[in-house]
Tab-separated table of C-alpha atoms and ligand atoms in Angstrom:
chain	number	residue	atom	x	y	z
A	29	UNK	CA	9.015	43.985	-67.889
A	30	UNK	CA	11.074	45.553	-70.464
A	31	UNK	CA	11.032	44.307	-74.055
A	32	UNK	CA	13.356	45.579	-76.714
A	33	UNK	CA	15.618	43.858	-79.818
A	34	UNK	CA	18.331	46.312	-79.247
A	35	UNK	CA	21.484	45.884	-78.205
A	36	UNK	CA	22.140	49.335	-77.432
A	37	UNK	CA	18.841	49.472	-75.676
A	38	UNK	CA	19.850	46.434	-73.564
A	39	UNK	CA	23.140	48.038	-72.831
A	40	UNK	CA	21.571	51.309	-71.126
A	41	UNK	CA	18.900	49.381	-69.405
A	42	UNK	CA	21.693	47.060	-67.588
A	43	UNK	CA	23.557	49.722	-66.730
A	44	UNK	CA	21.055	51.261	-64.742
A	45	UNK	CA	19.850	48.185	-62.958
A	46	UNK	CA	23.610	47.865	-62.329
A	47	UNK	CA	24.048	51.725	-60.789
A	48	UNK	CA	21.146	50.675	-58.354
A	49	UNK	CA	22.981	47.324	-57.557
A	50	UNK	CA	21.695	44.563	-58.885
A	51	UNK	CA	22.663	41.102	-59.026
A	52	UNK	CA	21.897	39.992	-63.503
A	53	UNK	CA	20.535	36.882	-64.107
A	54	UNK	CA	20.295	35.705	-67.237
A	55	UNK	CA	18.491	32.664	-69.002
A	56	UNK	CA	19.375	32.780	-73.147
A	57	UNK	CA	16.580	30.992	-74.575
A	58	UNK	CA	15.458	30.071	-78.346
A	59	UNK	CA	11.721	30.403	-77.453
A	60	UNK	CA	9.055	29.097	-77.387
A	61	UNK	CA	9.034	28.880	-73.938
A	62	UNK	CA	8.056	25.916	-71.786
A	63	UNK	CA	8.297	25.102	-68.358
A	64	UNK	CA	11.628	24.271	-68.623
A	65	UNK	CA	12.452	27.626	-69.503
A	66	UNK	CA	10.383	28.815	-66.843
A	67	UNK	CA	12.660	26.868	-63.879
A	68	UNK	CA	15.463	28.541	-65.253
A	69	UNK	CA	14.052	31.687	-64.810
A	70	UNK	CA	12.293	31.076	-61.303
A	71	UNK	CA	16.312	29.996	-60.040
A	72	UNK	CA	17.658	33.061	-62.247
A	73	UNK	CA	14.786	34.687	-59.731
A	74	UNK	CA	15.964	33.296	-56.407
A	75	UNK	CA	19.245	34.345	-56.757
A	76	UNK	CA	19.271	37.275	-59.125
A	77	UNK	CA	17.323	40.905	-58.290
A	78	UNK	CA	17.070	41.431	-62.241
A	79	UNK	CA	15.997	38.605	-64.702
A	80	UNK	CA	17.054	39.213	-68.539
A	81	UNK	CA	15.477	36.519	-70.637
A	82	UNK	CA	17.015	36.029	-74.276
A	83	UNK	CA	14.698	34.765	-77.039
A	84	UNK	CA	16.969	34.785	-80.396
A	85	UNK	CA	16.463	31.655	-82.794
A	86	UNK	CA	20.409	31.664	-84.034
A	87	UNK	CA	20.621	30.820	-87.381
A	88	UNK	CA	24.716	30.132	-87.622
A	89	UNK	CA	23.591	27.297	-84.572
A	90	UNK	CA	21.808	25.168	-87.467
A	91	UNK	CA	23.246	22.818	-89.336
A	92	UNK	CA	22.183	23.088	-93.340
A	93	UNK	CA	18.803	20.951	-93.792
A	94	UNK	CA	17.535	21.172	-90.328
A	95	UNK	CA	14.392	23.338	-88.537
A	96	UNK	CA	15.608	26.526	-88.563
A	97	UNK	CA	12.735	27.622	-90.446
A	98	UNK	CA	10.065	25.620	-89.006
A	99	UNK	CA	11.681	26.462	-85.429
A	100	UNK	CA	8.667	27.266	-83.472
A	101	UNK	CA	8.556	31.440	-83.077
A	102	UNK	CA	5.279	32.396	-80.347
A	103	UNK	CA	6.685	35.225	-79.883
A	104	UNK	CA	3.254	37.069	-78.434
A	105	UNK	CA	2.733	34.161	-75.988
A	106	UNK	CA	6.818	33.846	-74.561
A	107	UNK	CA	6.362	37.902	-73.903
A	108	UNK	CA	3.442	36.673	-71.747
A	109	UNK	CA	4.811	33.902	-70.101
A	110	UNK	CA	8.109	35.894	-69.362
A	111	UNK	CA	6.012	38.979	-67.596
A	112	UNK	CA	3.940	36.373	-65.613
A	113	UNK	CA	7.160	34.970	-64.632
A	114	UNK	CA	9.026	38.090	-63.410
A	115	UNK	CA	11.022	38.779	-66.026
A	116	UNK	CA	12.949	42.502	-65.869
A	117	UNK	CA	13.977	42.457	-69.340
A	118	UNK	CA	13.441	40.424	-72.480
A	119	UNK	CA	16.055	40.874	-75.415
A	120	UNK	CA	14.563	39.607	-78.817
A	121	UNK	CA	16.898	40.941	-81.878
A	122	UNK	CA	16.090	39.892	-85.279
A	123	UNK	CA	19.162	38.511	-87.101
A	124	UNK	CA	20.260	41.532	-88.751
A	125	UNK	CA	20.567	43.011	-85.280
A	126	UNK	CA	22.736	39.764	-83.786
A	127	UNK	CA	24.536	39.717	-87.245
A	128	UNK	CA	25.062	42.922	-89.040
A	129	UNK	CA	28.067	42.329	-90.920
A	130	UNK	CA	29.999	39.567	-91.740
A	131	UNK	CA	30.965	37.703	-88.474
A	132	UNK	CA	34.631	36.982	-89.243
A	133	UNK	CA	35.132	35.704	-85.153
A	134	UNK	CA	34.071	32.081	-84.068
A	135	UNK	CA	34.425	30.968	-80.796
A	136	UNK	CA	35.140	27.199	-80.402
A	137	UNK	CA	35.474	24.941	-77.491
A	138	UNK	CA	37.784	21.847	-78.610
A	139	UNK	CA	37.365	18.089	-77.663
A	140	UNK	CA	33.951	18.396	-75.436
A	141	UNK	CA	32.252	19.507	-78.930
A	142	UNK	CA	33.711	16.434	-80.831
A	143	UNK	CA	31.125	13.251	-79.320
A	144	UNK	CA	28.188	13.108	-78.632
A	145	UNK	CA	25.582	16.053	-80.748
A	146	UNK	CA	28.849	17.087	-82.282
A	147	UNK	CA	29.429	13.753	-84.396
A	148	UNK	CA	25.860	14.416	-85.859
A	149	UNK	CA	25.853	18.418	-86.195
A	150	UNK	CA	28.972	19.995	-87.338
A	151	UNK	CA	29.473	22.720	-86.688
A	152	UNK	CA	26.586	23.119	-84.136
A	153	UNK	CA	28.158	24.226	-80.421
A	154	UNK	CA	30.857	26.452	-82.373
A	155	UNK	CA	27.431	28.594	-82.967
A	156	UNK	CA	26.422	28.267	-80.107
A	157	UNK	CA	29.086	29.142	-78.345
A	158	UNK	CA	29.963	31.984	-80.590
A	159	UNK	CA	26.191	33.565	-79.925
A	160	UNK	CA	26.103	32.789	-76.142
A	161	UNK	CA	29.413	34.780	-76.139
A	162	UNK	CA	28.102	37.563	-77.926
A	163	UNK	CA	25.025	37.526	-75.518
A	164	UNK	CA	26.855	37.376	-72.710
A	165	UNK	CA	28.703	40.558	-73.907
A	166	UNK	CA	25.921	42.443	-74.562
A	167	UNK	CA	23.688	40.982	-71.155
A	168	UNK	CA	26.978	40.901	-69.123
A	169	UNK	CA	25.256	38.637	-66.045
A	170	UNK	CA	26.604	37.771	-62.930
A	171	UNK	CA	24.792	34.161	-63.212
A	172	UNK	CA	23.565	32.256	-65.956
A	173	UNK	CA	21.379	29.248	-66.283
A	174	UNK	CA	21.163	26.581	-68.674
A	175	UNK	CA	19.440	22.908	-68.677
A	176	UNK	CA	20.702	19.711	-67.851
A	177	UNK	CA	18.584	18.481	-70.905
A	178	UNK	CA	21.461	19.584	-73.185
A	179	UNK	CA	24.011	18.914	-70.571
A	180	UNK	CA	26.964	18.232	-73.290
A	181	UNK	CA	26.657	22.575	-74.207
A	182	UNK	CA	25.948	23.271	-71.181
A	183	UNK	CA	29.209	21.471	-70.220
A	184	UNK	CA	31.021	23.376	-73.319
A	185	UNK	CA	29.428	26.765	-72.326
A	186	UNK	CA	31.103	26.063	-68.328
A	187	UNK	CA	34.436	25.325	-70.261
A	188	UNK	CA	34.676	28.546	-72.752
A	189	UNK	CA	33.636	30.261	-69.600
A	190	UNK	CA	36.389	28.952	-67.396
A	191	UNK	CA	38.857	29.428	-70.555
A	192	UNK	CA	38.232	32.790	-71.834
A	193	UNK	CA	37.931	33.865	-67.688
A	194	UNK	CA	34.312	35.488	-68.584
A	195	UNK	CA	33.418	37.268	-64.968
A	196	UNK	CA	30.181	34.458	-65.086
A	197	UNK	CA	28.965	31.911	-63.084
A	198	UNK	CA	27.233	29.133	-65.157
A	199	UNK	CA	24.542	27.032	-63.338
A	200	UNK	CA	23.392	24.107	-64.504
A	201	UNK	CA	19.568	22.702	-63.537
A	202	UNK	CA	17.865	19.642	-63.727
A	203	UNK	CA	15.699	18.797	-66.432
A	204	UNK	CA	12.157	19.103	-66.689
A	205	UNK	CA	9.962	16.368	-67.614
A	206	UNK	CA	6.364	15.722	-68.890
A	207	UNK	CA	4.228	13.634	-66.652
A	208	UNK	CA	5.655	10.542	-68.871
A	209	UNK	CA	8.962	11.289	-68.191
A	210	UNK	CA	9.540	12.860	-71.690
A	211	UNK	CA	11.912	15.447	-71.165
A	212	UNK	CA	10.431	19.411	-72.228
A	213	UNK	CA	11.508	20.894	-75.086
A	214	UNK	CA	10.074	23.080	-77.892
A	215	UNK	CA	10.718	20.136	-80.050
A	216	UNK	CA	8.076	18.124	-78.967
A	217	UNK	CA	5.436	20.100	-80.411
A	218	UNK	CA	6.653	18.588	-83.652
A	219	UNK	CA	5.375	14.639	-82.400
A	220	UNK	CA	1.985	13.872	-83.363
A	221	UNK	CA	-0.598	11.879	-80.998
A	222	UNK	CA	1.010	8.198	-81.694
A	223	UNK	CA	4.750	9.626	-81.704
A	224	UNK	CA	4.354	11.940	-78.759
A	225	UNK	CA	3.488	8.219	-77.075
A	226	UNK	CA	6.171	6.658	-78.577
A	227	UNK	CA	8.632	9.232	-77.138
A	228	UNK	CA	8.335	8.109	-73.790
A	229	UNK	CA	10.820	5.499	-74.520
A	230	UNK	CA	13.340	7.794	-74.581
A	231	UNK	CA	13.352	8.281	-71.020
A	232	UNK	CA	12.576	4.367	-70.086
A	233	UNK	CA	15.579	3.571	-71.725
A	234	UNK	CA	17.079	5.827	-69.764
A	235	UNK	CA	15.999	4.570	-66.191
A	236	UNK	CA	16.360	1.124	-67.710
A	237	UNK	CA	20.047	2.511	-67.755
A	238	UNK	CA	20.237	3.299	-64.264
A	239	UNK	CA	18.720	0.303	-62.841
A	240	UNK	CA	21.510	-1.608	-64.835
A	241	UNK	CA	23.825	-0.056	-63.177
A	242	UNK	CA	22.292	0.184	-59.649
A	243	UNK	CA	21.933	-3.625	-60.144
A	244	UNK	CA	25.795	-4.178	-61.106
A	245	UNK	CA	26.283	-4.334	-64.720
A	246	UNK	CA	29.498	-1.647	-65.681
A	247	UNK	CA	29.737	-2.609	-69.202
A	248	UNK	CA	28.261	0.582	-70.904
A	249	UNK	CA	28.251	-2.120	-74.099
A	250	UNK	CA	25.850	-4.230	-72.295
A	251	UNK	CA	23.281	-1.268	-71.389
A	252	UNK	CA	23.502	0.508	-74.898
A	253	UNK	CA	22.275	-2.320	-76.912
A	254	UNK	CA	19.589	-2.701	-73.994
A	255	UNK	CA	18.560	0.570	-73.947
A	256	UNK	CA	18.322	0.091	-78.150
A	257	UNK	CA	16.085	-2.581	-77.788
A	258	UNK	CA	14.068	-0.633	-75.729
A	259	UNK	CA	13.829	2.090	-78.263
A	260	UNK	CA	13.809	0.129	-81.381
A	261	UNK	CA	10.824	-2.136	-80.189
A	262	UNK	CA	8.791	1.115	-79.392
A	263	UNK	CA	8.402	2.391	-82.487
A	264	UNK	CA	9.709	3.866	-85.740
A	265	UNK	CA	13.027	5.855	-85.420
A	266	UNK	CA	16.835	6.470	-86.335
A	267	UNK	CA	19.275	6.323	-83.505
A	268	UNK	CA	21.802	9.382	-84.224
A	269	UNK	CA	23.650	7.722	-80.857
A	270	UNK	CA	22.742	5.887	-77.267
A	271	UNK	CA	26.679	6.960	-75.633
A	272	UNK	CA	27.932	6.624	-72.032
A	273	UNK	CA	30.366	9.369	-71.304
A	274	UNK	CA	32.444	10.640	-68.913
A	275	UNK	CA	30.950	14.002	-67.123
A	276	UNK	CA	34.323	15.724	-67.621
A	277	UNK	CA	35.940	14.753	-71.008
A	278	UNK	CA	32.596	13.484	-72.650
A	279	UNK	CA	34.702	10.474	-74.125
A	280	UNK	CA	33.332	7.591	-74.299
A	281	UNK	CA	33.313	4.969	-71.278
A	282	UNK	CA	33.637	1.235	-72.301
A	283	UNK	CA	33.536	0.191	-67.842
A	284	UNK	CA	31.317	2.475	-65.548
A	285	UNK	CA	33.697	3.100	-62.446
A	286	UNK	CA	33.091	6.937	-62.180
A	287	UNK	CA	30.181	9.218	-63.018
A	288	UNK	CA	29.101	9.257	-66.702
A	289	UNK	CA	26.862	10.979	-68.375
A	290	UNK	CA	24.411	8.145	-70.390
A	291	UNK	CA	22.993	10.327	-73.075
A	292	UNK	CA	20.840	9.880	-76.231
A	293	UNK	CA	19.260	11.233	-79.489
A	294	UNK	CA	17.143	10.012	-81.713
A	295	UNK	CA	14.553	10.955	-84.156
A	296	UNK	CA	10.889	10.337	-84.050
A	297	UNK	CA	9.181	11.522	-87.295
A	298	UNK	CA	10.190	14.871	-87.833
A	299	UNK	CA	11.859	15.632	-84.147
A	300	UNK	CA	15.121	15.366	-83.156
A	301	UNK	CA	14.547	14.348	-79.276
A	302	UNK	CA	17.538	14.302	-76.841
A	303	UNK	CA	17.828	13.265	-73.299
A	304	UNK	CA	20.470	11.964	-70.788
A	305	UNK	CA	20.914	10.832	-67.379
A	306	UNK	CA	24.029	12.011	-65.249
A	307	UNK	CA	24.508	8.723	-62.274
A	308	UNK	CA	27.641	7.633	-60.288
A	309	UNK	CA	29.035	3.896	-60.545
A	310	UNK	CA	26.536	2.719	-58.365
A	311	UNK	CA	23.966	4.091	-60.042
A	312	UNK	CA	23.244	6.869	-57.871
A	313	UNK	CA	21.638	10.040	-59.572
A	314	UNK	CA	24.381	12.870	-59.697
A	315	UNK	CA	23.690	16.406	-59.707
A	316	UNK	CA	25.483	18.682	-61.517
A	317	UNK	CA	25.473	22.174	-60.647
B	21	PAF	O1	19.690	26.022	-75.617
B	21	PAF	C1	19.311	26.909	-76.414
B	21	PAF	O2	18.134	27.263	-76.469
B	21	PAF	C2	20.331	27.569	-77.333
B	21	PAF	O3	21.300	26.664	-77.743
B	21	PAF	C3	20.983	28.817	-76.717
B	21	PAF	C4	21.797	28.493	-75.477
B	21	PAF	C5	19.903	29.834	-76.359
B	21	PAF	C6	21.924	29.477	-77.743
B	21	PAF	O4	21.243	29.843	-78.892
């Protein structure tokens, strides 16, 4: 495995896996890698001769007063976990390599941004869509994978793609959970003992959802302020939103007659947790690809 913070670096190394024909996959990551991270890369490895793995905690992607600082940086164990896993090349810039100058350019993906994280984090998906564009110019992939878990970007990310005609295909994996159902993420190493419980609820409230539906309720209303109760009752929190969405605008859906995203965040002591569910009318898990 490779390992550089260069741009140019990455550049020339591409190139050459490209001049002996290789299919890129790429998996942009903040870090602090988790298993998650790791199914990304195993299905960047099925399909892809040449894994590049991104780990870049992107400052402009923060919104004033949250964890960029305290973002969890391992840097020493993700290189290991990355070479066990087959990675070809691992890009880690520092800042001052992602953002030499005064970035002047912002890319930004209208309407899909606007519910959902977007109410709560201005500002948020224009960074990341800005930095996943300037990775993908530097990585230039053929395929590249990102988690259900944060299914509204990677719904924006398949749009800007589709929009700005990058030469990309975007895939989209299921999310990863803990034993408990709670959904990976490098966030959850901020839960202590009694919140890392508590956390669970998250994705009860979630199946609670689905069993709503699969038993005939289509007022998302009705299953919110269930899926509330569930949360509320399990502990201390603040609900940033509990939304049902559709899968394609990501406005919200008052009757469930087509697919819709139910999706959620909420904070438990210091970590923002989010999580969602993608099922059809009936209630019928949907896959998105
Ligand atoms: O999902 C993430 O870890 C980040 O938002 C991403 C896509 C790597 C951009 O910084």
């Amino acid at each position: 495995m490779q390992v550089t913070g260069k741009i140019l670096e990455v550049r020339k190394i591409i190139s050459s896996a490209r001049a002996e024909g290789k299919r890129i996959g790429f998996v942009p990551t903040m870090g602090a890698l988790h298993e998650g991270h790791l199914s990304l890369i195993k299905a960047a490895g099925a399909d892809c001769d040449f894994v590049a793995v991104s780990i870049f905690v992107n400052p402009i992607q923060f919104v004033p007063g949250e964890d960029y600082e305290q973002y969890p940086r391992p840097i020493e164990d993700d290189i290991e976990k990355s070479r066990r896993a087959g990675v070809s090349l691992l890009f880690n810039p520092s800042v001052d390599e992602m953002y030499p100058q005064e970035q002047l350019t912002r890319v930004y993906v209208k309407k899909l941004t606007e519910n959902l994280c977007g109410r709560f984090r201005e500002g948020h998906f224009e960074g990341v869509t800005t930095v996943v564009t300037k990775l993908f110019n530097i990585v230039q992939p053929d395929i590249s994978y990102f988690g259900q878990k944060d299914a509204q970007q990677a719904l924006v990310i398949k749009r800007m793609v589709a929009d700005l005609n990058m030469p990309i295909e975007i895939k989209i994996r299921p999310t990863i959970r803990e034993r408990d159902g709670l959904a990976m993420s490098s966030r959850n190493q901020y839960l202590n003992e009694a919140q890392r419980k508590q956390a669970c609820c998250l994705y009860q409230a979630l199946c609670d959802a689905r069993e709503m539906i699969r038993s005939g309720e289509k007022k998302s209303e009705h299953i919110i302020k269930r899926m509330s109760d569930i949360i509320k009752n399990a502990g201390p929190c603040e609900i940033d939103y509990i939304s049902i969405v559709d899968t394609e605008t990501i406005e919200d859906v008052e009757q469930i007659n087509k697919p819709v995203l139910i999706a959620l965040a909420v904070k438990i002591g210091p970590a923002r947790l989010i999580d969602n569910v993608i099922v059809d009318s009936n209630g019928n898990d949907v896959i998105i690809t």
